[in-house]
PDB file of C-alpha atoms and ligand atoms in Angstrom:
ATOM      1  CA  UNK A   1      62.240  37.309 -10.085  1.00 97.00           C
ATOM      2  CA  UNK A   2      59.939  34.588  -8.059  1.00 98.00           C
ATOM      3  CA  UNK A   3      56.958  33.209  -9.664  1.00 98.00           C
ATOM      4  CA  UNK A   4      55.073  31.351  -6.880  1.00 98.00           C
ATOM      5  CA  UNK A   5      52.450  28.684  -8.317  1.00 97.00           C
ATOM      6  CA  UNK A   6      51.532  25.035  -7.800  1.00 96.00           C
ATOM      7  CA  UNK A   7      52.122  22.004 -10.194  1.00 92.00           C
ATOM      8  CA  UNK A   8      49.227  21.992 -12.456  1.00 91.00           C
ATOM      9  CA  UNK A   9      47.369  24.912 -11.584  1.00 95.00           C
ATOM     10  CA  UNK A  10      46.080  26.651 -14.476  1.00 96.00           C
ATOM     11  CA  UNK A  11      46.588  30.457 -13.923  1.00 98.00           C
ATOM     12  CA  UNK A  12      50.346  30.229 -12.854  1.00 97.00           C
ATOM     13  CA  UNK A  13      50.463  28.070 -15.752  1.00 97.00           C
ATOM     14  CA  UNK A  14      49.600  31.020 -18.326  1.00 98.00           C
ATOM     15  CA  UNK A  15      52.835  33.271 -16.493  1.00 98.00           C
ATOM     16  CA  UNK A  16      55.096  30.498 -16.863  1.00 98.00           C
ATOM     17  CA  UNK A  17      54.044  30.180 -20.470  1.00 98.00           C
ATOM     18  CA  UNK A  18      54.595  33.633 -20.925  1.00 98.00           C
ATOM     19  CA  UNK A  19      58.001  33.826 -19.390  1.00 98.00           C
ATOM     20  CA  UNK A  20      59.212  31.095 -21.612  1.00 98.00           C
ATOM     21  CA  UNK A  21      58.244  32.792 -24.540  1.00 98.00           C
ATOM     22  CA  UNK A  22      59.782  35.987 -23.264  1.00 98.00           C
ATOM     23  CA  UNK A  23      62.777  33.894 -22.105  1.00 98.00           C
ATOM     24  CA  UNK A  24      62.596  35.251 -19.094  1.00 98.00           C
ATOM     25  CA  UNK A  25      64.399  33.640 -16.263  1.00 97.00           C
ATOM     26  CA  UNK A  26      62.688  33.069 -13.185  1.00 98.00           C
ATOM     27  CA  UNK A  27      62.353  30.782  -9.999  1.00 98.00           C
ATOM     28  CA  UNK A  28      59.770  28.907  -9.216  1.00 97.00           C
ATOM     29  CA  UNK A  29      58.176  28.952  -5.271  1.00 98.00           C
ATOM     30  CA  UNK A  30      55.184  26.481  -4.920  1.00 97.00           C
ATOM     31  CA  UNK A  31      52.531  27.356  -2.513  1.00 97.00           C
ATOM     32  CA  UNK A  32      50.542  24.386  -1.344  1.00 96.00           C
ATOM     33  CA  UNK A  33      47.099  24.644  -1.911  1.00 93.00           C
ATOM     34  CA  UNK A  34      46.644  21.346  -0.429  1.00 89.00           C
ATOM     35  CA  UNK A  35      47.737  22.260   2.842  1.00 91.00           C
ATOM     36  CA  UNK A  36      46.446  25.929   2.871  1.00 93.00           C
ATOM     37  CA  UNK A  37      49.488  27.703   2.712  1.00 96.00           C
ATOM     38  CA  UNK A  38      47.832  30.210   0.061  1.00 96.00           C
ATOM     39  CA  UNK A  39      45.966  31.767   2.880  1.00 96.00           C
ATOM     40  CA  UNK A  40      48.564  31.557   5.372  1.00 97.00           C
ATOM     41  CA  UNK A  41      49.472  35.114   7.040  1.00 97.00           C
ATOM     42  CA  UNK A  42      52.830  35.249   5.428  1.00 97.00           C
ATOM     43  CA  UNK A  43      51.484  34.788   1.863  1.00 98.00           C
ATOM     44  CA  UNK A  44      48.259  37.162   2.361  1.00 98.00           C
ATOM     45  CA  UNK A  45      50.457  39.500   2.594  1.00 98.00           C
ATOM     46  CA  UNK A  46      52.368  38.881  -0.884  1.00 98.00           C
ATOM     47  CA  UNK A  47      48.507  38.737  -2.295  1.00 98.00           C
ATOM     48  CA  UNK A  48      45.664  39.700   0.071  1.00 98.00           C
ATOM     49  CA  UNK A  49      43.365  37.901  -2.623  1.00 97.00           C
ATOM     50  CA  UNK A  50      44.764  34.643  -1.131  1.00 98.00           C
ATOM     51  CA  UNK A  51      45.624  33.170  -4.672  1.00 98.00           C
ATOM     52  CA  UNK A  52      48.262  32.042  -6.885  1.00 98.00           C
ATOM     53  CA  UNK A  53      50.013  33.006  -9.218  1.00 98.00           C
ATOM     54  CA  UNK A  54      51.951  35.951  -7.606  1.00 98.00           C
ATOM     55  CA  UNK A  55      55.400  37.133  -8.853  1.00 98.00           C
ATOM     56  CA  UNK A  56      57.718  39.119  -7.074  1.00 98.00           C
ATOM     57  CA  UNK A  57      59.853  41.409  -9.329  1.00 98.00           C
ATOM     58  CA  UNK A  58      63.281  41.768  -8.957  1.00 96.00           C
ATOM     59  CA  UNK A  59      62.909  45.021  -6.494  1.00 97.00           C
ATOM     60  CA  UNK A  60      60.687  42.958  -3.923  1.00 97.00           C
ATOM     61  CA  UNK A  61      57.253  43.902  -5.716  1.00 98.00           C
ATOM     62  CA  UNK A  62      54.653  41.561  -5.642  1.00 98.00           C
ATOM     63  CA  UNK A  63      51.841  41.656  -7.979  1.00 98.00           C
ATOM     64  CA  UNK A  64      49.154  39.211  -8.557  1.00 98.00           C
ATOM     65  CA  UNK A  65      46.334  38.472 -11.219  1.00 98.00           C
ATOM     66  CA  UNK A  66      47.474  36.516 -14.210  1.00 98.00           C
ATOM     67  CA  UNK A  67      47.053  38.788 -17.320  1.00 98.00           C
ATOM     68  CA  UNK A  68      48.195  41.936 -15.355  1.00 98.00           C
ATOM     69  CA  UNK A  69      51.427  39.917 -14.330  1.00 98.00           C
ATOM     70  CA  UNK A  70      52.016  39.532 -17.626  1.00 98.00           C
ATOM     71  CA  UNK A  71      51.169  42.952 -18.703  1.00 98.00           C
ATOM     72  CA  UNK A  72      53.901  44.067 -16.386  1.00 98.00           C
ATOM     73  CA  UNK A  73      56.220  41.227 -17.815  1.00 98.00           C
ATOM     74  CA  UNK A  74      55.524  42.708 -21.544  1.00 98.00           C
ATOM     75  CA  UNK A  75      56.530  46.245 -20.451  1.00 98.00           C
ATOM     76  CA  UNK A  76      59.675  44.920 -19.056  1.00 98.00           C
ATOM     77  CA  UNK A  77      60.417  43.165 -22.165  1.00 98.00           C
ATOM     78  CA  UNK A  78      58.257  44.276 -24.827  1.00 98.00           C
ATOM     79  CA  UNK A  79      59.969  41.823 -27.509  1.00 97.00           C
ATOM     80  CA  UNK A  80      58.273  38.977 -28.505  1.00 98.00           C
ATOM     81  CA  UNK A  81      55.106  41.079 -28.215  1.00 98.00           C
ATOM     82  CA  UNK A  82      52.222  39.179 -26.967  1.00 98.00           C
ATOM     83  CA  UNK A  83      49.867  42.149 -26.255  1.00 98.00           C
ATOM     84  CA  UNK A  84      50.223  43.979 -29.855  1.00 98.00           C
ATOM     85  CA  UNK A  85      52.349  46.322 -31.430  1.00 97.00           C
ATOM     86  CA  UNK A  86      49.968  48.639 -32.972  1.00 97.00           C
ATOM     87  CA  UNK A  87      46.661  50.641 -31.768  1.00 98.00           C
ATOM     88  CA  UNK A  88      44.565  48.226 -33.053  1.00 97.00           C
ATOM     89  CA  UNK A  89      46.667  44.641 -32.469  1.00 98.00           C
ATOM     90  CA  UNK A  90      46.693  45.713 -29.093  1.00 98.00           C
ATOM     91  CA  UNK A  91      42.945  46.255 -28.835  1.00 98.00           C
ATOM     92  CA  UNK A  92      42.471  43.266 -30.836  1.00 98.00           C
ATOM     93  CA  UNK A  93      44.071  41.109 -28.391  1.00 98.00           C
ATOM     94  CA  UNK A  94      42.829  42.801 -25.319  1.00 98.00           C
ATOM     95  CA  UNK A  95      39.202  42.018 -26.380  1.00 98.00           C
ATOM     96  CA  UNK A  96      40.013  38.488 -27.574  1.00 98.00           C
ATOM     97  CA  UNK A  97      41.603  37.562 -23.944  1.00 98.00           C
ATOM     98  CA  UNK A  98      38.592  39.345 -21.968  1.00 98.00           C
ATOM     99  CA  UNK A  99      35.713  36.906 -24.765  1.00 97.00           C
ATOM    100  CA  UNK A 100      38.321  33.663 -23.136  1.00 98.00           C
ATOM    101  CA  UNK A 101      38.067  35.131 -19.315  1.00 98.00           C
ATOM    102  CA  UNK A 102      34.604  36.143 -19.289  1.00 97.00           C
ATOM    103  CA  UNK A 103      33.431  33.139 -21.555  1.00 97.00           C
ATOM    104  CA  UNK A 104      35.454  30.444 -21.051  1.00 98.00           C
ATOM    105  CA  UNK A 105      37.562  30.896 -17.883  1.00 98.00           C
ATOM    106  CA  UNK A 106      34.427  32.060 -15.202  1.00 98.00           C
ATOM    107  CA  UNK A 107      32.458  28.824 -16.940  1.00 98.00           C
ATOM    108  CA  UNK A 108      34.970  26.369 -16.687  1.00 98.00           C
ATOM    109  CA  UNK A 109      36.120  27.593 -13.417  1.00 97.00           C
ATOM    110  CA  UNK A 110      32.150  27.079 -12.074  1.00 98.00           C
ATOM    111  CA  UNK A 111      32.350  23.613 -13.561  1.00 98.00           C
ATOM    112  CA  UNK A 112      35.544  22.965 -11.642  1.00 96.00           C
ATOM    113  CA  UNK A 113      34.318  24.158  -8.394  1.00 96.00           C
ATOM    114  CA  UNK A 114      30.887  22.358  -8.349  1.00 96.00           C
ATOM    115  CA  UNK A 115      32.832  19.513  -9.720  1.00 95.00           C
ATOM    116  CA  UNK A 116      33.910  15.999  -8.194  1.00 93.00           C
ATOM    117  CA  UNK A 117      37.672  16.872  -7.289  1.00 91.00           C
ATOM    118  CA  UNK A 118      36.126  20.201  -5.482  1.00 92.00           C
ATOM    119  CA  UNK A 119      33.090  17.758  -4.173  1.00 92.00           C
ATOM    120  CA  UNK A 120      36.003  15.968  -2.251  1.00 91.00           C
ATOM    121  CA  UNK A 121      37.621  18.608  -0.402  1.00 86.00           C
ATOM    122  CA  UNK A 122      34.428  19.884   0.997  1.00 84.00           C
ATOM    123  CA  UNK A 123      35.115  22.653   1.049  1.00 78.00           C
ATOM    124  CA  UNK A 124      32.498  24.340  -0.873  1.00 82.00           C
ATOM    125  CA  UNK A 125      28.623  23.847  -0.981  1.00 89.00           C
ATOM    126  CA  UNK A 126      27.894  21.915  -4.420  1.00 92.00           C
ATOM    127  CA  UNK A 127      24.931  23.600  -6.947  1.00 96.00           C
ATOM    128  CA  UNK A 128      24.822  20.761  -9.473  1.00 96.00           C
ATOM    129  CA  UNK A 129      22.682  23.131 -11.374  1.00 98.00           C
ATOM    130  CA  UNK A 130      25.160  26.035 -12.048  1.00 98.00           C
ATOM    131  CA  UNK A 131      27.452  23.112 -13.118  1.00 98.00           C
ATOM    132  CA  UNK A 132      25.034  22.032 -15.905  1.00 98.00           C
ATOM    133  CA  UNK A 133      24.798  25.597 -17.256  1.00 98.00           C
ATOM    134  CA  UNK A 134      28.858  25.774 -17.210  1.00 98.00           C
ATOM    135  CA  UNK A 135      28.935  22.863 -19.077  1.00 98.00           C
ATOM    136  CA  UNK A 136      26.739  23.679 -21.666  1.00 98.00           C
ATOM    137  CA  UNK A 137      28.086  27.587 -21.490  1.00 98.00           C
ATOM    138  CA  UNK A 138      31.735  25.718 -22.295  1.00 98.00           C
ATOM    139  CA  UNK A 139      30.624  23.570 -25.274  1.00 98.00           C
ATOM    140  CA  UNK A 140      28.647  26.694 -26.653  1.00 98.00           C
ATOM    141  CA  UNK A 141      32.016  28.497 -26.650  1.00 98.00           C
ATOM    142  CA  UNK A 142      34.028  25.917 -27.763  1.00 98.00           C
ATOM    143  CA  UNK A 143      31.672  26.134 -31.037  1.00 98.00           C
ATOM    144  CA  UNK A 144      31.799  29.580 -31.355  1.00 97.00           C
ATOM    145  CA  UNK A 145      35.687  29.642 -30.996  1.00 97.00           C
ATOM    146  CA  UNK A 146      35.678  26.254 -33.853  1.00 97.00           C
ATOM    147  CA  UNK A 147      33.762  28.014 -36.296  1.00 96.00           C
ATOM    148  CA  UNK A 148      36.235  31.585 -35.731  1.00 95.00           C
ATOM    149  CA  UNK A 149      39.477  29.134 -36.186  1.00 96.00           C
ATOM    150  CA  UNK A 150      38.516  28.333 -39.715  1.00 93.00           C
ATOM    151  CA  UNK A 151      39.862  31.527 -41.015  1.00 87.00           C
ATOM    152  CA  UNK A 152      42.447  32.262 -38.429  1.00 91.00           C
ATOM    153  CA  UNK A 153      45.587  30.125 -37.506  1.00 94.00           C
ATOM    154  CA  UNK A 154      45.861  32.261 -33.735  1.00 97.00           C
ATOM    155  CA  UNK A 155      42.733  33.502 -31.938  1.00 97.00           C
ATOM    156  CA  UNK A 156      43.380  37.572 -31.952  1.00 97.00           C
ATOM    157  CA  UNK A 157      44.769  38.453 -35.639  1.00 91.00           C
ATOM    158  CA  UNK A 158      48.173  36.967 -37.610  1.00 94.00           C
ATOM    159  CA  UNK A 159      50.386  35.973 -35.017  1.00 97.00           C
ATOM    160  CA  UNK A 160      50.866  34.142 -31.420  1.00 98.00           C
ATOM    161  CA  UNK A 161      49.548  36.319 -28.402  1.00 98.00           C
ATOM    162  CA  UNK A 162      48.526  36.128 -25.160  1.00 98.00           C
ATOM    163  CA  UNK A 163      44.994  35.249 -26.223  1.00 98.00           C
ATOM    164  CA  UNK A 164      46.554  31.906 -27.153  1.00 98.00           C
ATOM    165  CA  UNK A 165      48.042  30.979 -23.819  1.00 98.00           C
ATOM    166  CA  UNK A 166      45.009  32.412 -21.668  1.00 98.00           C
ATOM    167  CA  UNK A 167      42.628  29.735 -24.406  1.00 98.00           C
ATOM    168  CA  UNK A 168      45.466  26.945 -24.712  1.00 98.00           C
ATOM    169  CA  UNK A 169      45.756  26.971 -20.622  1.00 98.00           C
ATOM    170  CA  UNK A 170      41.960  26.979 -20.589  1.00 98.00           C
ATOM    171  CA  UNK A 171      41.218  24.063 -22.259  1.00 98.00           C
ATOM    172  CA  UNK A 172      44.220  22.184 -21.028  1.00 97.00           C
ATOM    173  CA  UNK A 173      42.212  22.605 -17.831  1.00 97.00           C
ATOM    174  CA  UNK A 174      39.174  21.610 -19.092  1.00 97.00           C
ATOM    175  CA  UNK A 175      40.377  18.397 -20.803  1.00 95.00           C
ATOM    176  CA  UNK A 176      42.997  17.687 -17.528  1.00 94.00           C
ATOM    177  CA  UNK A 177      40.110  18.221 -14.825  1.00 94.00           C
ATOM    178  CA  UNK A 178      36.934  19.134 -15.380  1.00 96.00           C
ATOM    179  CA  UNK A 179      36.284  16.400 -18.017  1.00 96.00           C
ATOM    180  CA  UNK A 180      35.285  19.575 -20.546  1.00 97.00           C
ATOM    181  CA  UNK A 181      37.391  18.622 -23.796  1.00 97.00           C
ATOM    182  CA  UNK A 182      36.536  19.856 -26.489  1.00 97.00           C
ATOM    183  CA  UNK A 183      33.779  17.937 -28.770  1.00 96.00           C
ATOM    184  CA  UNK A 184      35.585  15.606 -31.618  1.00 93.00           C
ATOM    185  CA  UNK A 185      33.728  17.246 -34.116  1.00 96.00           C
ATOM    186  CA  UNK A 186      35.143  21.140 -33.381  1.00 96.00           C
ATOM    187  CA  UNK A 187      38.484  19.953 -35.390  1.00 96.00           C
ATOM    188  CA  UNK A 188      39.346  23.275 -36.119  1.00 97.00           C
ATOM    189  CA  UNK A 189      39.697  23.884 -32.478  1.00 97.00           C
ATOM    190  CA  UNK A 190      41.340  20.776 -31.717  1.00 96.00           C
ATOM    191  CA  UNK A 191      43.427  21.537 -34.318  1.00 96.00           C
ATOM    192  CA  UNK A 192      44.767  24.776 -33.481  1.00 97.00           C
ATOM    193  CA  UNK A 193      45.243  23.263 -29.670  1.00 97.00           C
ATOM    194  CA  UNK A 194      47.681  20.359 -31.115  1.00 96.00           C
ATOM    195  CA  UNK A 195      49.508  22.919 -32.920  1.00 97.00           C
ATOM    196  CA  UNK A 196      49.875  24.876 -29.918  1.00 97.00           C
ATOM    197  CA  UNK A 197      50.965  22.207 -27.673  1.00 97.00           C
ATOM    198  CA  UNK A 198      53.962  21.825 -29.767  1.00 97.00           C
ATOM    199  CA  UNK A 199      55.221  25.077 -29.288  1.00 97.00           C
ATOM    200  CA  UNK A 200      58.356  24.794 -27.132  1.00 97.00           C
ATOM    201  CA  UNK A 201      57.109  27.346 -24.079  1.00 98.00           C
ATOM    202  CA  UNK A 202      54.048  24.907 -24.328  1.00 98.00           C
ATOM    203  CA  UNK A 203      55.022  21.367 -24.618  1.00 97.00           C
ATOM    204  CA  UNK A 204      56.578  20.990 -20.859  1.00 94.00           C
ATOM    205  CA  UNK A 205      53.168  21.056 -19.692  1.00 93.00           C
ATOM    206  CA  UNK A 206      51.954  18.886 -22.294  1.00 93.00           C
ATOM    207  CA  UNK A 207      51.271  16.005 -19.917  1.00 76.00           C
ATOM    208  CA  UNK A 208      49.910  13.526 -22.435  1.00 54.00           C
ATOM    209  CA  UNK A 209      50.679  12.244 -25.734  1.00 43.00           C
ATOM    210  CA  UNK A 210      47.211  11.651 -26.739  1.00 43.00           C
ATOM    211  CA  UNK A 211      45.594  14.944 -27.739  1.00 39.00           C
ATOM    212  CA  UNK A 212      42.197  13.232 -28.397  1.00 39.00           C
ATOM    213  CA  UNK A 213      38.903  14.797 -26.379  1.00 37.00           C
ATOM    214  CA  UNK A 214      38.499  12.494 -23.836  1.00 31.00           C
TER     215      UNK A 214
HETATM  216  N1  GSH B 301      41.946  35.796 -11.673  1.00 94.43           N
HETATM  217  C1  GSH B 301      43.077  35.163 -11.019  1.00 94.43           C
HETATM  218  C2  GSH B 301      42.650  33.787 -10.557  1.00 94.43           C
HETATM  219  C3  GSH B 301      43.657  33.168  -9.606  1.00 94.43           C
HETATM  220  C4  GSH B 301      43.176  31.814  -9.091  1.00 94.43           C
HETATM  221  O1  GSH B 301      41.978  31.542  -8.951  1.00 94.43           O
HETATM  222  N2  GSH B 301      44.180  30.953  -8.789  1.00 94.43           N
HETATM  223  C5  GSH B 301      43.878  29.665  -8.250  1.00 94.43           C
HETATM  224  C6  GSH B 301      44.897  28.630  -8.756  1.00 94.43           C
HETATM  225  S1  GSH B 301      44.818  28.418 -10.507  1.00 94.43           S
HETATM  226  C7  GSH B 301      43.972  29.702  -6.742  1.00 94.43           C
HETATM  227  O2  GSH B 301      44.841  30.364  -6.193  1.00 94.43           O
HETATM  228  N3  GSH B 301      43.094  28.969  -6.062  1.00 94.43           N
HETATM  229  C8  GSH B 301      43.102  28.857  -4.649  1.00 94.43           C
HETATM  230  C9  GSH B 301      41.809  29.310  -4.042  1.00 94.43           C
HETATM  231  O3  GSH B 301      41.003  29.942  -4.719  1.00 94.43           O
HETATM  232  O4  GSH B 301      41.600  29.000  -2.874  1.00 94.43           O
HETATM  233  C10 GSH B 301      44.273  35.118 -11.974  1.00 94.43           C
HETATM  234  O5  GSH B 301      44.070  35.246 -13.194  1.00 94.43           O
HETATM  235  O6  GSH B 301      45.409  35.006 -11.519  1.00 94.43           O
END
């Protein structure tokens, strides 16, 4: 199968996490998003969205969206599970990854977008405003999600799930780009995120040795 993504780009970055802890063999196709060539004809028509990642299975599908590529991946190979096992895991984790999309994800992303590196492209119209509330949206999670890790080594129940790559991948963006690291003072958080950079389908993209918030 084809994954097509772009070096550093955070929602490819949660498949190719996933594959390597499936151990899934795949090759990698980068779109450049520098140039535009995610809303060229040719690759609107692997993803009318106009966004990465996409992955074409091995019969010439494509499918795009990050979580429901990997939902797809999981039913392919259901072992490791990263979605659950029973009724309840399964719901556990579901609801866990939505709290990181909805409350993390959309406010870092609006942070990103009306952010300096964004501001450069102009491409977009800047609201300085929404940016504030993003911030402050981010750091409110980021406390909510510290004070939940002090009786929980993974984020949804006993064991590693995709609720872990969706917040690891997060806040790897955050810290990378969008100068939202986490505060010093949420150690529980920043202590679960060291422990999940070392994981081996994880430390590739571990791009520096200094886990500290900026
Ligand atoms: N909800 C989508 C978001 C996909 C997305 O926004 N991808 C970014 C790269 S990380 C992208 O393609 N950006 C290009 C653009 O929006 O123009 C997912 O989970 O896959």
């Amino acid at each position: 199968m084809k994954l097509f993504g772009y070096a550093g780009a955070p929602n490819p970055r949660k498949v190719e996490i996933f594959l390597a802890e499936k151990a899934i063999d795949f090759e990698l196709v980068t779109v450049d998003l520098s140039s535009g060539e995610h809303q060229s004809k040719a690759f609107l028509q692997k993803n009318s969205q106009g966004k990465i990642p996409v992955l074409e299975t091995d019969d010439g599908e494509f499918l795009s969206e990050s979580t429901a590529i990997c939902r797809y991946l999981e039913a392919l190979q259901p072992k490791p599970s990263l979605f659950g096992c029973t009724a309840l895991e399964i719901g556990h984790i579901a609801m866990r990854n939505r709290h990181i999309e909805l409350g993390l994800w959309s406010q870092i992303g609006t942070s990103w977008v009306n952010g300096p590196i964004v501001a450069r492209l102009g491409r977009f119209e800047q609201n300085p405003l929404a940016k504030k509330h993003s911030d402050l949206a981010t750091h409110a999670f980021y406390k909510r999600l510290d004070r939940e890790l002090t009786e929980s080594a993974f984020v949804a129940g006993e064991a590693f799930s995709m609720a872990d790559i969706s917040l690891w991948v997060a806040i790897d963006f955050g810290i990378r780009l969008v100068n939202l690291a986490p505060a010093a003072h949420h150690t529980n958080l920043m202590a679960w995120f060291k422990t999940q950079s070392q994981r081996p389908s994880i430390a590739p993209f571990v791009q520096t040795s200094d886990l500290q918030p900026l």
